[in-house]
Short mmCIF file of C-alpha atoms in Angstrom, two decimals:
data_model
loop_
_atom_site.label_atom_id
_atom_site.label_comp_id
_atom_site.label_asym_id
_atom_site.label_seq_id
_atom_site.Cartn_x
_atom_site.Cartn_y
_atom_site.Cartn_z
CA MET A 120 -2.94 24.87 -9.65
CA SER A 121 0.58 23.02 -9.69
CA ARG A 122 1.26 20.20 -7.87
CA GLU A 123 4.76 19.16 -6.44
CA PRO A 124 5.57 15.39 -6.54
CA PHE A 125 4.70 13.31 -4.40
CA PRO A 126 6.97 10.34 -3.60
CA THR A 127 5.64 6.72 -2.89
CA ASN A 128 7.66 3.92 -1.35
CA ALA A 129 7.29 0.98 -1.82
CA PHE A 130 7.99 -2.44 0.28
CA ALA A 131 7.07 -6.13 -0.19
CA LEU A 132 6.53 -8.46 3.04
CA VAL A 133 6.43 -12.53 1.84
CA ILE A 134 4.59 -14.95 4.79
CA VAL A 135 5.83 -18.48 2.89
CA GLN A 136 4.77 -21.30 4.17
CA HIS A 137 5.90 -24.97 3.76
CA PRO A 138 3.90 -26.89 1.70
CA THR A 139 4.25 -29.96 3.76
CA THR A 140 5.38 -29.12 7.72
CA LYS A 141 3.54 -25.54 7.17
CA LYS A 142 5.80 -24.16 9.42
CA TYR A 143 6.90 -20.54 8.10
CA LEU A 144 10.30 -19.23 6.96
CA LEU A 145 11.53 -16.17 9.95
CA VAL A 146 14.95 -14.47 8.90
CA ASN A 147 17.87 -13.30 11.81
CA GLU A 148 18.57 -10.08 10.48
CA SER A 149 21.75 -8.27 10.22
CA ARG A 150 23.23 -6.01 12.92
CA GLY A 151 21.37 -6.96 15.94
CA ARG A 152 17.34 -6.16 14.89
CA GLY A 153 16.21 -9.44 15.89
CA TRP A 154 14.03 -11.80 13.72
CA TRP A 155 11.47 -11.07 10.94
CA LEU A 156 9.77 -12.05 7.91
CA PRO A 157 11.22 -11.43 4.22
CA ALA A 158 10.88 -8.42 3.32
CA GLY A 159 12.88 -5.19 1.61
CA ARG A 160 11.98 -2.03 -0.66
CA VAL A 161 10.26 -2.61 -4.13
CA GLU A 162 13.21 -0.98 -5.88
CA HIS A 163 12.64 1.67 -8.66
CA GLY A 164 11.42 0.45 -12.34
CA GLU A 165 11.04 -2.52 -10.12
CA HIS A 166 7.19 -4.67 -9.85
CA PRO A 167 6.19 -4.92 -6.36
CA ASN A 168 6.16 -8.95 -7.00
CA ASP A 169 9.37 -9.39 -8.29
CA ALA A 170 10.59 -6.83 -5.44
CA ALA A 171 9.12 -10.08 -2.45
CA VAL A 172 10.66 -12.96 -4.70
CA ARG A 173 14.29 -10.80 -5.20
CA GLU A 174 14.01 -10.15 -1.08
CA THR A 175 13.35 -13.24 -0.01
CA LYS A 176 15.93 -15.40 -1.82
CA GLU A 177 18.07 -12.31 -0.79
CA GLU A 178 16.91 -12.16 2.61
CA ALA A 179 16.43 -16.42 3.61
CA GLY A 180 17.80 -18.06 0.65
CA VAL A 181 14.77 -19.58 -0.12
CA ASP A 182 13.11 -19.25 -3.90
CA VAL A 183 9.14 -18.65 -3.85
CA VAL A 184 6.48 -18.49 -5.54
CA LEU A 185 3.86 -15.90 -4.75
CA ARG A 186 0.48 -17.28 -4.05
CA GLY A 187 -1.97 -14.37 -3.32
CA VAL A 188 -2.19 -11.19 -1.87
CA LEU A 189 -3.09 -11.15 2.09
CA ARG A 190 -2.82 -7.20 2.60
CA VAL A 191 -2.40 -3.62 0.21
CA GLU A 192 -1.74 -0.70 3.16
CA TYR A 193 -1.11 2.41 1.80
CA SER A 194 -0.20 4.93 4.33
CA PRO A 195 0.18 8.58 3.11
CA ASN A 196 1.83 11.93 5.43
CA PRO A 197 2.78 15.20 4.05
CA THR A 198 5.13 14.86 2.07
CA SER A 199 5.05 10.98 1.03
CA ALA A 200 3.54 7.80 1.09
CA ARG A 201 4.51 3.94 1.56
CA LEU A 202 2.90 1.44 0.17
CA ARG A 203 3.39 -2.09 1.34
CA ILE A 204 1.56 -5.05 0.22
CA VAL A 205 1.39 -8.61 2.15
CA TYR A 206 1.95 -11.59 0.12
CA TYR A 207 1.61 -15.54 0.69
CA ALA A 208 4.40 -17.80 -0.91
CA VAL A 209 5.42 -21.25 -0.67
CA PRO A 210 8.95 -22.63 -1.72
CA ILE A 211 9.44 -23.87 -5.47
CA ASP A 212 11.97 -26.72 -3.85
CA ALA A 213 10.20 -27.72 -0.35
CA ASP A 214 13.49 -29.40 -0.27
CA GLN A 215 15.44 -26.38 -0.47
CA PRO A 216 16.96 -25.88 3.02
CA PRO A 217 16.82 -22.35 4.35
CA LYS A 218 19.97 -19.68 4.37
CA SER A 219 22.72 -20.77 6.94
CA GLU A 220 25.72 -18.18 6.28
CA SER A 221 25.47 -14.47 7.00
CA ASP A 222 26.16 -12.13 4.67
CA ASP A 223 25.17 -7.99 3.89
CA GLU A 224 21.22 -9.45 3.93
CA SER A 225 20.97 -11.08 7.02
CA ILE A 226 22.44 -13.76 9.28
CA GLY A 227 20.32 -16.89 7.92
CA ALA A 228 17.27 -17.96 7.88
CA GLU A 229 14.56 -20.75 9.18
CA TRP A 230 11.58 -22.75 9.13
CA VAL A 231 9.51 -21.89 12.55
CA THR A 232 6.32 -22.34 14.38
CA VAL A 233 3.79 -20.23 16.09
CA ALA A 234 5.58 -21.92 19.12
CA ASP A 235 8.88 -21.03 17.91
CA LEU A 236 8.37 -17.23 18.12
CA ALA A 237 7.95 -16.96 22.30
CA ASN A 238 11.83 -18.75 22.11
CA ARG A 239 13.44 -15.47 19.75
CA ARG A 240 14.20 -11.49 20.00
CA MET A 241 11.09 -10.64 17.49
CA ARG A 242 12.10 -7.12 15.55
CA GLY A 243 8.14 -6.96 15.62
CA HIS A 244 4.33 -8.48 16.54
CA GLU A 245 3.30 -8.97 12.88
CA PRO A 246 5.16 -12.67 12.13
CA MET A 247 2.90 -13.96 15.18
CA GLU A 248 -0.10 -12.70 13.70
CA TRP A 249 0.02 -13.43 10.27
CA PHE A 250 1.62 -17.10 10.81
CA SER A 251 -1.84 -17.28 13.39
CA TYR A 252 -3.75 -15.66 10.79
CA ILE A 253 -2.68 -18.55 7.83
CA ASP A 254 -3.15 -21.35 10.97
CA ASN A 255 -6.73 -20.19 12.01
CA GLY A 256 -8.37 -20.15 8.01
CA GLY A 257 -7.65 -16.73 7.32
CA LEU A 258 -8.21 -15.95 3.41
CA VAL A 259 -5.57 -15.24 1.02
CA PHE A 260 -6.37 -12.95 -2.05
CA PRO A 261 -5.69 -13.47 -6.02
CA MET A 262 -2.79 -12.12 -7.31
CA ASP A 263 -4.32 -10.31 -9.40
CA VAL A 264 -5.65 -7.52 -7.02
CA VAL A 265 -2.08 -6.67 -7.96
CA VAL A 266 -1.77 -5.18 -11.35
CA SER A 267 0.56 -2.83 -13.87
CA THR A 268 0.25 -2.01 -17.48
CA GLU A 269 3.55 -3.90 -17.46
CA TRP A 270 5.04 -7.29 -15.81
CA SER A 271 8.81 -7.43 -15.55
CA SER A 272 8.71 -11.17 -14.86
CA ALA A 273 6.94 -14.09 -14.70
CA THR A 274 7.11 -14.26 -11.01
CA VAL A 275 3.39 -15.38 -10.52
CA HIS A 276 4.37 -19.26 -11.86
CA GLN A 277 0.50 -20.07 -12.65
CA ALA A 278 1.71 -23.00 -14.46
CA LEU A 279 2.28 -24.85 -11.06
CA PRO A 280 -0.14 -27.52 -9.85
CA PRO A 281 -2.20 -26.31 -6.75
CA LEU A 282 -1.10 -27.17 -3.23
CA SER A 283 -2.85 -30.30 -1.66
CA GLY A 284 -5.05 -28.40 1.40
CA GLY A 285 -3.27 -25.45 3.00
CA ALA A 286 -4.11 -21.31 1.83
CA ASP A 287 -4.86 -22.62 -1.78
CA GLN A 288 -8.29 -23.59 -1.21
CA ARG A 289 -9.11 -20.64 0.37
CA VAL A 290 -7.93 -17.96 -2.02
CA VAL A 291 -10.76 -15.99 -2.67
CA SER A 292 -12.10 -16.25 -6.35
CA TYR A 293 -13.44 -12.69 -7.98
CA ALA A 294 -15.53 -15.35 -10.10
CA ASP A 295 -16.50 -16.97 -7.51
CA ASP A 296 -17.11 -13.89 -5.21
CA GLU A 297 -19.22 -12.03 -7.58
CA ARG A 298 -21.76 -15.27 -8.32
CA ARG A 299 -22.43 -15.19 -4.94
CA LEU A 300 -23.10 -11.33 -4.70
CA ARG A 301 -25.39 -11.59 -7.86
CA ASP A 302 -27.15 -14.73 -6.41
CA GLU A 303 -27.89 -13.19 -2.82
CA GLN A 304 -29.16 -10.19 -4.85
CA GLN A 305 -31.28 -11.93 -7.42
CA GLN A 306 -32.95 -13.91 -3.79
CA ARG A 307 -33.78 -11.10 -2.16
CA GLU A 308 -35.52 -9.33 -5.32
CA ALA A 309 -37.21 -12.80 -4.80
CA ALA A 310 -38.51 -12.93 -1.84
CA ALA A 311 -39.36 -8.77 -2.10
CA ALA A 312 -41.72 -9.53 -4.70
CA ALA A 313 -43.04 -12.27 -3.96
CA ARG A 314 -44.49 -10.26 -0.28
CA ALA A 315 -45.74 -7.70 -2.82
CA ALA A 316 -47.52 -9.00 -4.58
CA ALA A 317 -49.38 -11.26 -1.87
CA GLY A 318 -50.66 -8.22 -0.20
CA PRO A 319 -49.92 -6.70 3.27
CA PRO A 320 -50.79 -9.12 5.34
CA ARG A 321 -54.71 -9.70 6.80
CA LEU A 322 -55.30 -9.50 10.77
CA THR A 323 -57.51 -11.61 12.36
CA LYS A 324 -59.54 -10.25 15.14
CA THR A 325 -60.67 -13.06 17.32
CA LYS A 326 -64.43 -11.62 19.21
CA LYS A 327 -64.69 -13.53 23.11
CA ALA A 328 -68.47 -14.85 23.15
CA ARG A 329 -71.10 -13.32 25.49
CA GLY A 330 -71.56 -14.95 27.92
CA GLU A 331 -68.41 -17.20 27.82
CA GLY A 332 -68.47 -19.48 31.15
CA GLY A 333 -71.65 -19.54 31.45
CA GLY A 334 -73.38 -22.99 33.64
CA GLY A 335 -73.40 -25.36 30.18
CA GLY A 336 -75.46 -22.02 29.09
CA GLY A 337 -76.51 -21.80 25.35
CA GLY A 338 -74.13 -18.47 25.05
CA GLY A 339 -75.91 -15.17 24.44
CA LYS A 340 -77.93 -13.60 27.11
CA GLY A 341 -79.36 -16.08 28.40
CA GLY A 342 -75.96 -17.50 29.57
CA ALA A 343 -75.01 -14.50 31.02
CA SER A 344 -78.40 -13.65 32.97
CA GLY A 345 -78.63 -17.59 33.95
CA THR A 346 -75.03 -17.20 35.24
CA ALA A 347 -75.89 -14.32 37.30
CA ARG A 348 -78.83 -15.65 38.51
CA SER A 349 -77.01 -18.98 39.73
CA ASN A 350 -73.87 -16.57 41.63
CA LYS A 351 -76.76 -14.58 44.08
CA GLY A 352 -78.55 -17.69 44.86
CA GLY A 353 -75.40 -19.62 45.80
CA GLY A 354 -76.74 -22.53 44.28
CA GLY A 355 -75.14 -24.85 41.73
CA GLY A 356 -73.84 -24.50 38.44
CA GLY A 357 -71.47 -21.89 38.52
CA SER A 358 -69.56 -20.04 36.27
CA GLY A 359 -67.67 -22.67 35.67
CA SER A 360 -63.84 -21.15 36.55
#
């Protein structure tokens, strides 16, 4: 059966956090669309990683290094599909000022906090969601979740030293994750083997002593009959209850 071409439109969205102030990069988009994240379409033949770096430079005026992936979205419809990758990045030069002169790409950009968003006309809710996610310790996945057969440029600067604190401390290592899952599985198997070796639990049935509570009785029928005679006569000795 023949298949019709199924185009996929790819987009890159970038959450850029300042390493010192922990503020986030926000873009004032052109044509009055409001404030938004550095983002844009992946061009034909371009790797999404390169698109993320390019769009951040064009819209916000800041050169960044991609440090991780926050989400990969795939949204199909009857005639095409949309692929969107949300990246976490930091500026290469923490002192580089954001864009301040408007052009076709944007009006400008600023470093902001989550609280600052309330004073701006936002294009959408995602900046608030992603900034809060990072501030609350959300996981940042490693860059190797986005791979291809060819890398068009070295936009992932592995040679740069890791940041002190911040999201770099939360980057998930696939090796560490695999090791943790393997250890947990071994622990479950060891616990199951121990239970099997011990066999089914042994139930101990406690039999209530006959003549319990007899008036100083020595147990058995003698104690019980002695209690009955004592009760009938209303005398001392009683049942002890």
